[in-house]
Short mmCIF file of C-alpha atoms in Angstrom, two decimals:
data_model
loop_
_atom_site.label_atom_id
_atom_site.label_comp_id
_atom_site.label_asym_id
_atom_site.label_seq_id
_atom_site.Cartn_x
_atom_site.Cartn_y
_atom_site.Cartn_z
CA MET X 1 23.92 1.32 -10.70
CA THR X 2 25.62 3.44 -13.38
CA LYS X 3 22.34 3.76 -15.20
CA LEU X 4 20.50 4.91 -12.06
CA ILE X 5 23.01 7.59 -11.22
CA SER X 6 23.72 8.84 -14.70
CA ARG X 7 20.22 8.72 -16.15
CA ARG X 8 17.63 8.98 -13.41
CA LEU X 9 19.47 11.47 -11.23
CA PHE X 10 20.39 13.58 -14.25
CA LEU X 11 16.80 13.56 -15.50
CA GLY X 12 15.47 14.37 -12.03
CA SER X 13 17.80 17.33 -11.78
CA LEU X 14 16.94 18.71 -15.19
CA SER X 15 13.57 19.79 -13.79
CA ALA X 16 15.25 21.62 -10.91
CA LEU X 17 18.00 23.63 -12.58
CA SER X 18 17.95 26.51 -10.13
CA THR X 19 17.50 24.53 -6.92
CA SER X 20 19.25 21.24 -7.47
CA ALA X 21 22.90 21.01 -6.54
CA LEU X 22 23.36 18.40 -9.23
CA ALA X 23 21.78 20.41 -12.02
CA SER X 24 23.60 23.61 -11.20
CA SER X 25 26.89 21.76 -11.03
CA VAL X 26 26.38 19.82 -14.23
CA TRP X 27 24.79 22.42 -16.44
CA ALA X 28 25.29 25.93 -15.11
CA ASN X 29 28.84 26.26 -13.85
CA ALA X 30 32.36 25.25 -14.74
CA PRO X 31 33.80 22.54 -12.47
CA GLU X 32 35.68 23.61 -9.35
CA GLN X 33 38.77 21.70 -10.50
CA SER X 34 40.17 20.36 -13.75
CA LEU X 35 38.60 17.06 -14.63
CA ARG X 36 40.74 14.05 -15.41
CA PRO X 37 39.43 11.74 -18.12
CA VAL X 38 36.94 9.28 -16.69
CA ALA X 39 35.35 6.26 -18.19
CA ARG X 40 32.12 6.14 -16.19
CA SER X 41 29.46 8.83 -15.87
CA LYS X 42 29.00 8.38 -12.12
CA ASP X 43 32.67 9.30 -11.61
CA LEU X 44 32.13 12.40 -13.74
CA LEU X 45 29.17 13.36 -11.58
CA ARG X 46 31.26 13.10 -8.44
CA GLU X 47 34.05 15.18 -9.94
CA ILE X 48 31.83 18.11 -10.88
CA GLN X 49 29.93 18.43 -7.59
CA LYS X 50 30.45 21.77 -5.89
CA PRO X 51 32.05 21.55 -2.44
CA ALA X 52 29.62 21.91 0.43
CA GLU X 53 31.33 25.17 1.45
CA VAL X 54 30.42 26.71 -1.90
CA LEU X 55 26.78 25.70 -1.44
CA VAL X 56 26.70 27.23 2.04
CA GLU X 57 28.25 30.50 0.87
CA ARG X 58 25.84 30.71 -2.06
CA ALA X 59 22.83 30.37 0.27
CA LYS X 60 23.74 33.69 1.95
CA LEU X 61 22.05 32.79 5.23
CA GLY X 62 24.39 34.71 7.50
CA GLY X 63 24.90 33.33 10.99
CA ARG X 64 26.23 29.78 11.19
CA VAL X 65 25.52 26.58 9.25
CA GLY X 66 26.55 23.23 10.68
CA PHE X 67 26.02 19.71 9.38
CA ALA X 68 27.23 16.14 9.73
CA VAL X 69 26.58 13.13 7.51
CA ALA X 70 27.68 9.53 8.02
CA ASP X 71 27.28 6.09 6.48
CA MET X 72 24.48 4.41 8.41
CA SER X 73 25.88 0.88 8.38
CA THR X 74 29.52 1.62 9.17
CA GLY X 75 29.21 4.85 11.11
CA LYS X 76 31.98 6.38 9.02
CA LEU X 77 31.79 10.18 9.14
CA LEU X 78 31.64 11.33 5.53
CA GLU X 79 31.43 15.09 5.76
CA GLU X 80 30.85 17.79 8.35
CA ARG X 81 31.00 21.54 8.85
CA ASP X 82 30.73 23.38 12.19
CA ALA X 83 29.40 20.07 13.46
CA THR X 84 30.33 20.75 17.10
CA LEU X 85 28.56 24.11 17.23
CA GLY X 86 25.49 24.10 19.48
CA GLN X 87 22.48 25.35 17.48
CA PRO X 88 18.74 25.70 18.16
CA PRO X 89 17.20 22.51 16.70
CA ALA X 90 13.69 24.00 16.39
CA SER X 91 11.22 21.17 15.70
CA VAL X 92 14.00 18.70 14.88
CA ALA X 93 13.97 18.27 18.68
CA LYS X 94 10.68 16.39 18.24
CA ALA X 95 12.61 13.46 16.75
CA LEU X 96 14.44 13.04 20.07
CA THR X 97 11.19 13.52 21.98
CA ALA X 98 9.53 10.81 19.89
CA ALA X 99 12.39 8.41 20.60
CA TYR X 100 12.21 9.33 24.29
CA GLY X 101 8.49 8.60 24.44
CA LEU X 102 8.88 5.28 22.66
CA ASP X 103 11.71 4.22 24.97
CA VAL X 104 10.12 5.27 28.28
CA LEU X 105 6.39 4.83 27.63
CA GLY X 106 6.33 2.24 24.84
CA ALA X 107 4.74 2.28 21.38
CA ASP X 108 1.41 0.94 22.70
CA TYR X 109 0.99 3.50 25.49
CA ARG X 110 -2.45 5.18 25.50
CA PHE X 111 -3.59 8.32 27.27
CA GLU X 112 -6.93 8.15 29.09
CA THR X 113 -9.60 10.72 29.92
CA LYS X 114 -12.09 9.57 32.54
CA VAL X 115 -15.41 10.51 34.06
CA LEU X 116 -15.40 9.76 37.79
CA ALA X 117 -18.05 9.95 40.51
CA THR X 118 -17.67 10.47 44.24
CA GLY X 119 -20.99 8.80 44.98
CA ALA X 120 -23.06 5.87 43.82
CA ILE X 121 -25.63 6.07 41.03
CA SER X 122 -29.16 5.81 42.43
CA ASN X 123 -32.14 5.94 40.08
CA GLY X 124 -29.88 7.43 37.42
CA VAL X 125 -28.58 10.22 39.67
CA ILE X 126 -24.97 10.37 40.85
CA GLN X 127 -25.11 10.85 44.63
CA GLY X 128 -22.04 13.07 44.75
CA ASP X 129 -19.78 15.00 42.40
CA VAL X 130 -18.93 14.09 38.83
CA ILE X 131 -15.34 14.68 37.72
CA LEU X 132 -13.87 15.07 34.25
CA ALA X 133 -10.30 13.88 34.85
CA GLY X 134 -7.64 14.38 32.22
CA GLY X 135 -4.78 11.95 31.78
CA GLY X 136 -2.77 14.32 29.61
CA ASP X 137 -4.15 13.21 26.24
CA PRO X 138 -2.84 15.79 23.72
CA THR X 139 -5.19 14.50 21.02
CA LEU X 140 -8.50 14.73 22.90
CA ASP X 141 -11.00 16.66 20.81
CA THR X 142 -14.65 17.67 21.00
CA ASP X 143 -15.66 14.40 19.36
CA GLY X 144 -13.92 12.52 22.17
CA LEU X 145 -15.84 14.50 24.79
CA ALA X 146 -19.06 13.83 22.88
CA LYS X 147 -18.28 10.12 23.10
CA LEU X 148 -17.73 10.44 26.85
CA ALA X 149 -21.08 12.24 27.26
CA ALA X 150 -22.87 9.54 25.24
CA GLN X 151 -21.20 6.81 27.33
CA LEU X 152 -22.32 8.59 30.49
CA LYS X 153 -25.92 8.35 29.32
CA GLN X 154 -25.44 4.72 28.30
CA ALA X 155 -24.25 4.04 31.86
CA GLY X 156 -27.71 5.09 33.02
CA VAL X 157 -26.81 8.55 34.33
CA THR X 158 -29.59 11.10 34.09
CA GLY X 159 -28.45 13.66 36.64
CA VAL X 160 -25.88 14.68 39.24
CA LYS X 161 -26.69 15.62 42.82
CA GLY X 162 -23.33 17.21 43.50
CA ALA X 163 -20.99 19.54 41.62
CA PHE X 164 -19.23 19.17 38.27
CA LYS X 165 -15.47 19.30 38.72
CA ILE X 166 -12.50 19.25 36.38
CA TYR X 167 -9.04 17.87 37.02
CA GLY X 168 -5.94 18.59 34.97
CA GLY X 169 -3.32 17.85 37.60
CA ALA X 170 -1.86 14.78 35.92
CA LEU X 171 0.62 17.25 34.39
CA PRO X 172 1.62 20.77 35.49
CA TYR X 173 -0.26 23.74 34.09
CA ILE X 174 1.94 25.89 31.84
CA ARG X 175 0.48 29.10 30.43
CA GLY X 176 2.39 28.87 27.17
CA ILE X 177 5.23 26.78 25.77
CA ASP X 178 7.45 29.78 24.96
CA ALA X 179 6.92 33.18 26.56
CA GLY X 180 8.65 34.93 23.66
CA GLN X 181 5.93 34.11 21.15
CA PRO X 182 3.10 36.51 20.17
CA ASP X 183 -0.06 36.01 22.24
CA HIS X 184 -2.25 34.95 19.33
CA VAL X 185 -0.26 32.17 17.65
CA GLY X 186 -2.04 28.83 17.88
CA TYR X 187 1.19 26.81 18.04
CA ASN X 188 1.97 28.23 21.50
CA PRO X 189 -0.98 27.17 23.69
CA ALA X 190 -1.20 26.38 27.37
CA VAL X 191 -0.29 22.88 28.55
CA SER X 192 -2.20 20.86 31.13
CA GLY X 193 -3.24 17.38 32.13
CA LEU X 194 -6.64 18.12 30.56
CA ASN X 195 -6.38 19.41 26.99
CA LEU X 196 -8.87 19.88 24.17
CA ASN X 197 -8.48 20.47 20.42
CA TYR X 198 -4.73 20.97 20.89
CA ASN X 199 -5.74 23.79 23.26
CA ARG X 200 -6.97 26.01 20.47
CA VAL X 201 -10.33 27.73 19.99
CA HIS X 202 -11.80 28.40 16.54
CA PHE X 203 -12.43 32.10 15.89
CA GLU X 204 -14.58 32.92 12.86
CA TRP X 205 -15.89 36.26 11.60
CA ARG X 206 -18.35 37.37 8.93
CA ARG X 207 -19.25 40.90 7.89
CA ALA X 208 -22.90 41.66 8.74
CA ASN X 209 -25.06 44.76 9.31
CA GLY X 210 -22.15 47.18 9.06
CA GLY X 211 -20.13 45.20 11.60
CA TYR X 212 -19.07 41.62 12.19
CA ASP X 213 -20.67 38.47 13.54
CA VAL X 214 -18.05 36.46 15.44
CA THR X 215 -18.06 32.99 16.94
CA MET X 216 -15.66 31.25 19.33
CA GLN X 217 -16.14 27.50 19.08
CA ALA X 218 -14.64 24.14 20.05
CA ARG X 219 -15.02 23.04 16.45
CA THR X 220 -14.59 19.61 14.91
CA GLU X 221 -16.16 18.14 11.76
CA ALA X 222 -19.03 16.69 13.78
CA HIS X 223 -19.55 19.31 16.51
CA ARG X 224 -19.45 23.10 16.83
CA PRO X 225 -20.28 24.04 20.41
CA ASP X 226 -19.89 27.71 21.33
CA VAL X 227 -17.66 28.52 24.30
CA ARG X 228 -18.03 31.18 26.97
CA PHE X 229 -14.59 31.24 28.57
CA ALA X 230 -13.05 32.88 25.47
CA LYS X 231 -14.47 36.24 24.37
CA MET X 232 -13.70 38.25 21.24
CA GLN X 233 -14.38 41.96 20.70
CA VAL X 234 -13.91 43.74 17.38
CA ILE X 235 -12.22 47.12 17.89
CA ALA X 236 -12.03 50.01 15.40
CA ARG X 237 -8.26 50.06 14.82
CA ASN X 238 -5.70 48.76 12.38
CA VAL X 239 -2.93 47.61 14.74
CA PRO X 240 -2.22 45.66 16.76
CA VAL X 241 -4.23 42.95 15.06
CA TYR X 242 -4.85 41.04 18.31
CA THR X 243 -4.61 41.75 22.01
CA TYR X 244 -5.09 39.29 24.87
CA GLU X 245 -5.96 39.81 28.52
CA ASP X 246 -6.61 37.31 31.29
CA LYS X 247 -9.48 39.03 33.10
CA GLY X 248 -12.38 37.78 35.15
CA GLY X 249 -11.36 34.19 34.70
CA LEU X 250 -11.76 34.51 30.92
CA ASP X 251 -9.57 34.59 27.84
CA ASN X 252 -10.40 38.11 26.63
CA TRP X 253 -9.40 38.88 23.04
CA THR X 254 -9.74 41.92 20.85
CA VAL X 255 -9.14 42.08 17.11
CA ALA X 256 -8.55 45.06 14.82
CA LYS X 257 -11.53 45.74 12.59
CA GLY X 258 -9.23 47.03 9.88
CA ALA X 259 -7.60 43.58 9.57
CA LEU X 260 -10.74 41.47 9.14
CA GLY X 261 -11.89 42.07 5.56
CA LYS X 262 -15.10 40.31 4.51
CA GLY X 263 -14.65 37.26 6.67
CA GLY X 264 -12.35 34.49 7.73
CA ALA X 265 -11.29 32.15 10.52
CA ARG X 266 -8.23 31.10 12.50
CA TRP X 267 -7.34 29.07 15.56
CA LEU X 268 -6.30 30.99 18.66
CA PRO X 269 -4.44 29.51 21.64
CA VAL X 270 -6.31 28.57 24.79
CA ARG X 271 -4.87 29.67 28.15
CA LYS X 272 -7.50 27.90 30.32
CA PRO X 273 -7.62 24.36 28.93
CA GLU X 274 -9.39 22.73 31.89
CA ILE X 275 -12.25 25.25 31.85
CA TYR X 276 -12.41 24.93 28.07
CA ALA X 277 -12.82 21.15 28.25
CA GLY X 278 -15.24 21.47 31.16
CA GLU X 279 -17.53 23.93 29.36
CA VAL X 280 -17.60 21.82 26.23
CA PHE X 281 -18.34 18.62 28.18
CA GLN X 282 -21.10 20.42 30.07
CA SER X 283 -22.68 21.41 26.74
CA LEU X 284 -22.39 17.91 25.28
CA ALA X 285 -23.78 16.29 28.44
CA ARG X 286 -26.75 18.68 28.26
CA ALA X 287 -27.39 17.43 24.74
CA GLN X 288 -27.65 13.94 26.27
CA GLY X 289 -30.18 15.17 28.82
CA ILE X 290 -27.67 15.37 31.70
CA LYS X 291 -27.52 18.72 33.48
CA LEU X 292 -24.17 19.69 34.95
CA ASP X 293 -23.30 22.82 36.91
CA ALA X 294 -20.51 25.17 35.78
CA PRO X 295 -17.15 23.39 36.05
CA GLU X 296 -15.04 23.87 39.17
CA TYR X 297 -11.29 23.26 39.47
CA LEU X 298 -9.95 20.34 41.50
CA GLU X 299 -6.45 20.60 42.95
CA SER X 300 -6.23 16.87 43.69
CA LEU X 301 -8.36 13.84 42.99
CA PRO X 302 -10.59 12.57 45.79
CA THR X 303 -11.60 8.96 46.21
CA ALA X 304 -13.90 8.28 43.30
CA SER X 305 -15.10 5.48 41.06
CA GLU X 306 -14.74 5.36 37.30
CA ILE X 307 -17.94 5.55 35.27
CA THR X 308 -16.49 5.70 31.78
CA LYS X 309 -13.39 6.69 29.83
CA VAL X 310 -11.96 7.27 26.36
CA GLN X 311 -8.49 6.26 25.26
CA SER X 312 -6.16 7.83 22.75
CA LYS X 313 -4.63 6.02 19.81
CA PRO X 314 -1.40 4.12 20.60
CA LEU X 315 1.60 6.36 21.19
CA ALA X 316 3.32 5.28 17.97
CA SER X 317 0.35 6.60 15.96
CA ILE X 318 0.28 9.84 17.98
CA LEU X 319 4.00 10.35 17.37
CA LYS X 320 3.67 9.75 13.64
CA ASP X 321 1.07 12.53 13.49
CA MET X 322 3.21 14.73 15.73
CA LEU X 323 6.21 14.37 13.42
CA LYS X 324 4.07 14.96 10.34
CA TRP X 325 2.24 18.06 11.58
CA SER X 326 4.89 19.19 14.11
CA THR X 327 2.35 19.73 16.89
CA ASN X 328 4.09 21.42 19.80
CA LEU X 329 1.48 20.49 22.41
CA THR X 330 1.85 16.79 21.64
CA ALA X 331 5.63 16.98 22.02
CA GLU X 332 5.41 18.70 25.40
CA ILE X 333 2.76 16.31 26.72
CA VAL X 334 4.63 13.20 25.59
CA GLY X 335 7.90 14.56 26.95
CA MET X 336 6.51 15.47 30.36
CA THR X 337 4.62 12.19 30.68
CA ALA X 338 7.82 10.27 29.90
CA SER X 339 9.87 12.40 32.32
CA GLN X 340 7.44 11.76 35.16
CA LYS X 341 7.61 8.03 34.55
CA ARG X 342 11.39 8.02 34.18
CA SER X 343 12.04 10.15 37.26
CA GLY X 344 9.26 8.63 39.34
CA LYS X 345 7.99 12.01 40.47
CA PRO X 346 5.97 14.95 39.12
CA VAL X 347 7.74 17.53 36.98
CA LYS X 348 6.99 21.20 37.62
CA SER X 349 8.07 22.85 34.38
CA LEU X 350 9.02 22.18 30.77
CA LYS X 351 12.63 23.05 31.53
CA GLN X 352 12.79 20.55 34.38
CA SER X 353 11.21 17.88 32.21
CA ALA X 354 13.61 18.65 29.36
CA GLN X 355 16.52 18.21 31.76
CA VAL X 356 15.29 14.69 32.52
CA MET X 357 15.17 13.99 28.76
CA ASN X 358 18.63 15.53 28.30
CA ALA X 359 19.98 13.15 30.93
CA TRP X 360 18.35 10.23 29.12
CA ALA X 361 19.92 11.30 25.82
CA LYS X 362 23.38 11.69 27.35
CA GLN X 363 23.16 8.34 29.07
CA SER X 364 21.64 6.48 26.12
CA PHE X 365 23.62 8.00 23.25
CA ASP X 366 26.59 9.82 24.79
CA LEU X 367 25.50 13.25 23.56
CA PRO X 368 27.60 15.82 25.43
CA SER X 369 26.02 18.83 23.73
CA VAL X 370 22.32 18.20 24.25
CA ALA X 371 20.77 21.06 26.23
CA LEU X 372 17.08 21.34 25.38
CA VAL X 373 14.73 23.61 27.34
CA ASP X 374 11.52 21.94 26.15
CA HIS X 375 10.37 18.95 24.11
CA SER X 376 9.00 20.71 21.01
CA GLY X 377 11.96 22.89 20.04
CA LEU X 378 9.89 26.06 20.26
CA GLY X 379 12.20 27.58 22.87
CA GLU X 380 15.09 29.30 21.12
CA GLN X 381 17.46 28.63 24.02
CA SER X 382 17.63 24.89 23.20
CA ARG X 383 20.96 23.71 21.82
CA ILE X 384 22.41 20.59 20.22
CA THR X 385 25.21 20.06 17.72
CA ALA X 386 24.74 18.57 14.27
CA ARG X 387 27.23 15.82 15.13
CA ASP X 388 25.32 14.80 18.25
CA MET X 389 21.94 14.89 16.47
CA MET X 390 23.29 12.76 13.66
CA SER X 391 24.89 10.35 16.13
CA ALA X 392 21.64 9.96 18.06
CA LEU X 393 19.70 9.19 14.88
CA ARG X 394 22.25 6.61 13.85
CA GLN X 395 22.08 4.84 17.20
CA LEU X 396 18.28 5.02 17.20
CA ARG X 397 18.13 3.36 13.79
CA GLY X 398 18.95 -0.01 15.29
CA THR X 399 16.96 0.25 18.52
CA SER X 400 13.85 2.27 17.70
CA GLU X 401 11.03 2.40 15.17
CA LEU X 402 11.69 6.10 14.65
CA LYS X 403 12.52 6.10 10.94
CA PRO X 404 9.09 4.80 9.78
CA LEU X 405 7.47 7.57 11.83
CA LEU X 406 9.43 10.33 10.09
CA LYS X 407 7.77 12.22 7.27
CA PRO X 408 9.13 11.79 3.73
CA PHE X 409 11.12 14.85 2.68
CA LYS X 410 10.17 15.63 -0.91
CA MET X 411 12.69 17.00 -3.38
CA LEU X 412 11.42 20.13 -5.18
CA ASP X 413 12.17 21.72 -8.53
CA ALA X 414 12.68 25.44 -9.29
CA GLN X 415 8.91 26.02 -9.15
CA ARG X 416 8.77 24.26 -5.76
CA LYS X 417 6.91 21.31 -7.25
CA VAL X 418 7.70 17.78 -6.12
CA ILE X 419 10.13 15.95 -8.40
CA LYS X 420 8.41 12.62 -9.06
CA ASP X 421 10.49 9.44 -8.88
CA HIS X 422 13.50 11.22 -7.47
CA PRO X 423 16.12 8.51 -6.88
CA LEU X 424 16.87 9.66 -3.34
CA SER X 425 14.43 8.68 -0.60
CA VAL X 426 14.61 10.94 2.46
CA HIS X 427 12.83 10.51 5.79
CA ALA X 428 13.54 13.40 8.12
CA LYS X 429 12.24 15.91 10.64
CA THR X 430 12.21 19.55 9.69
CA GLY X 431 12.51 22.43 12.12
CA THR X 432 11.71 26.09 11.57
CA LEU X 433 11.83 29.16 13.76
CA ASN X 434 12.38 32.72 12.60
CA PHE X 435 15.83 32.65 10.94
CA VAL X 436 16.43 29.12 12.24
CA SER X 437 16.11 26.03 10.05
CA GLY X 438 16.99 22.41 10.72
CA LEU X 439 16.66 19.05 9.03
CA ALA X 440 17.78 15.67 10.30
CA GLY X 441 17.09 12.11 9.22
CA TYR X 442 17.98 9.39 6.78
CA VAL X 443 18.73 9.20 3.03
CA ASP X 444 18.35 5.98 1.06
CA LEU X 445 20.47 5.93 -2.11
CA PRO X 446 19.58 3.91 -5.22
CA ASP X 447 22.45 1.48 -4.60
CA GLY X 448 21.12 0.56 -1.15
CA THR X 449 23.47 2.82 0.80
CA GLU X 450 21.79 4.59 3.73
CA LEU X 451 23.09 7.89 5.05
CA VAL X 452 22.21 9.60 8.32
CA PHE X 453 22.55 13.35 8.66
CA ALA X 454 21.73 16.55 10.53
CA ILE X 455 21.78 20.12 9.18
CA PHE X 456 21.32 23.20 11.37
CA ALA X 457 21.34 26.83 10.20
CA ALA X 458 20.68 29.86 12.37
CA ASN X 459 21.12 33.61 12.08
CA LEU X 460 20.66 34.39 15.76
CA ASP X 461 21.66 38.04 15.46
CA LYS X 462 18.87 38.63 12.96
CA ARG X 463 16.44 36.74 15.17
CA ALA X 464 17.44 38.69 18.28
CA ASN X 465 16.61 41.99 16.58
CA LEU X 466 12.99 41.02 15.92
CA LYS X 467 10.21 42.66 17.86
CA LYS X 468 7.71 40.31 19.50
CA SER X 469 5.01 41.60 17.14
CA GLU X 470 7.13 40.55 14.13
CA ARG X 471 7.64 36.96 15.18
CA GLU X 472 4.69 35.48 13.29
CA ARG X 473 5.76 36.87 9.89
CA PRO X 474 9.14 38.59 10.24
CA PRO X 475 10.45 40.79 7.41
CA GLY X 476 12.68 38.68 5.20
CA GLY X 477 11.85 35.51 7.10
CA ARG X 478 10.10 33.67 4.29
CA GLU X 479 12.93 34.27 1.81
CA TRP X 480 15.58 33.25 4.37
CA ASN X 481 13.67 30.04 5.07
CA ARG X 482 13.36 29.32 1.34
CA ARG X 483 17.14 29.65 0.88
CA ALA X 484 17.78 27.44 3.93
CA LYS X 485 15.56 24.67 2.57
CA ARG X 486 17.16 24.93 -0.85
CA LEU X 487 20.58 24.51 0.79
CA GLN X 488 19.34 21.42 2.63
CA GLN X 489 18.22 19.85 -0.63
CA GLU X 490 21.46 20.77 -2.41
CA LEU X 491 23.52 19.16 0.36
CA ILE X 492 21.44 15.99 0.30
CA GLU X 493 21.70 15.70 -3.49
CA ARG X 494 25.44 16.28 -3.28
CA TRP X 495 25.80 13.49 -0.73
CA GLY X 496 23.60 11.21 -2.83
CA ILE X 497 26.07 11.46 -5.70
CA VAL X 498 29.39 11.75 -3.91
CA TYR X 499 28.82 8.88 -1.47
CA SER X 500 27.03 6.35 -3.66
CA SER X 501 29.01 3.23 -4.46
#
């Protein structure tokens, strides 16, 4: 053990002199207190670690920083600071949502999207309406709809006598996860029981003939159908870069010509997910020789028979991807689906659904502070303390498969390159909003000790002064976030040395 701490951890920190708490303590600064003679290098390393308070002050984040760290096996609280202060968890909330989904729905739960018919099939023609019925699948993409269209043909369908209808009522329609976000950010789409491509549309532009050619597509690797419900107009201006208007049943966008350059692409949020999925399915069915009319909304499902369906991956796989990519739509869908099952009745809003999850967390883990307003952490009004988040993760370690789903947190050097073979193994969920940063998870030390921790930092005054137009790339936001992440790494490395046996 002495060799691991003294040699490997020292060597790992040498490549991170400006970011590593260990390296800065060992090589750059005098110790905080006089050192007594020690015989073993690991004791020396402990002695010369800077106190956590010094690391926090050096980060210059403003606002408040709270953290709590404990020994996983014994539950002994090792260190904390402002640990009972309620802070916005940002996407760290997704760790609780994942645990909630696993507990209520089960790791093998699968979402389903179905094609239904209100009449029999006679000579290949459905003698009634055909319905595309969503079951809330947050991962349904254009390829999945293409599979449904192909299966419809394989079932012998060649035409439809009645109308083509779409149903997204398995979950409530929500125009956007957080009303405070800019209109054009793809991480804040609408939510529905029928979703497609994470409710984002692919906007691409290319300079041509003195202007621009633009496309709006439901793009995947295999398919690129154009859509009609979302329109884009290039306007001769410099700002604002984007505007949005819900007009004529369409998502109407404009973009500033002065911001486009030679060409590019980005994903824009979809506000009409059911129509989006319906249009794309109509196009894909046409490619199979099946003509469908324009999609019509259904408020409730009539009596109908199932023709075909597609299923999502198991929930555990969906949650692993959600935690890796921090997809907000997935978190909200999983949370609302779990809340409806737990409460036994439909939920009407994200806030109501989050309250059901809050009650679950308080009952399951005795978390007095938990007060989330959604399941993704995008809403800045959500609050939880570092102590409660850490406590929940510790209790989940023995009852849930959450840890294997968490993304490895890589230690970085001064050039922000991954330090290979770093002796600390960290699995955690990150969370980032403007001037809000969180990290919570587990640290495996070389001696076999496992720590559980939560770190929350927020400068809410700075965040409150932002204009809505600044919220995608706020002035100073990137540098603040860089300092917050450096502090997180310094704290973890400190704990890895101080609390190893």
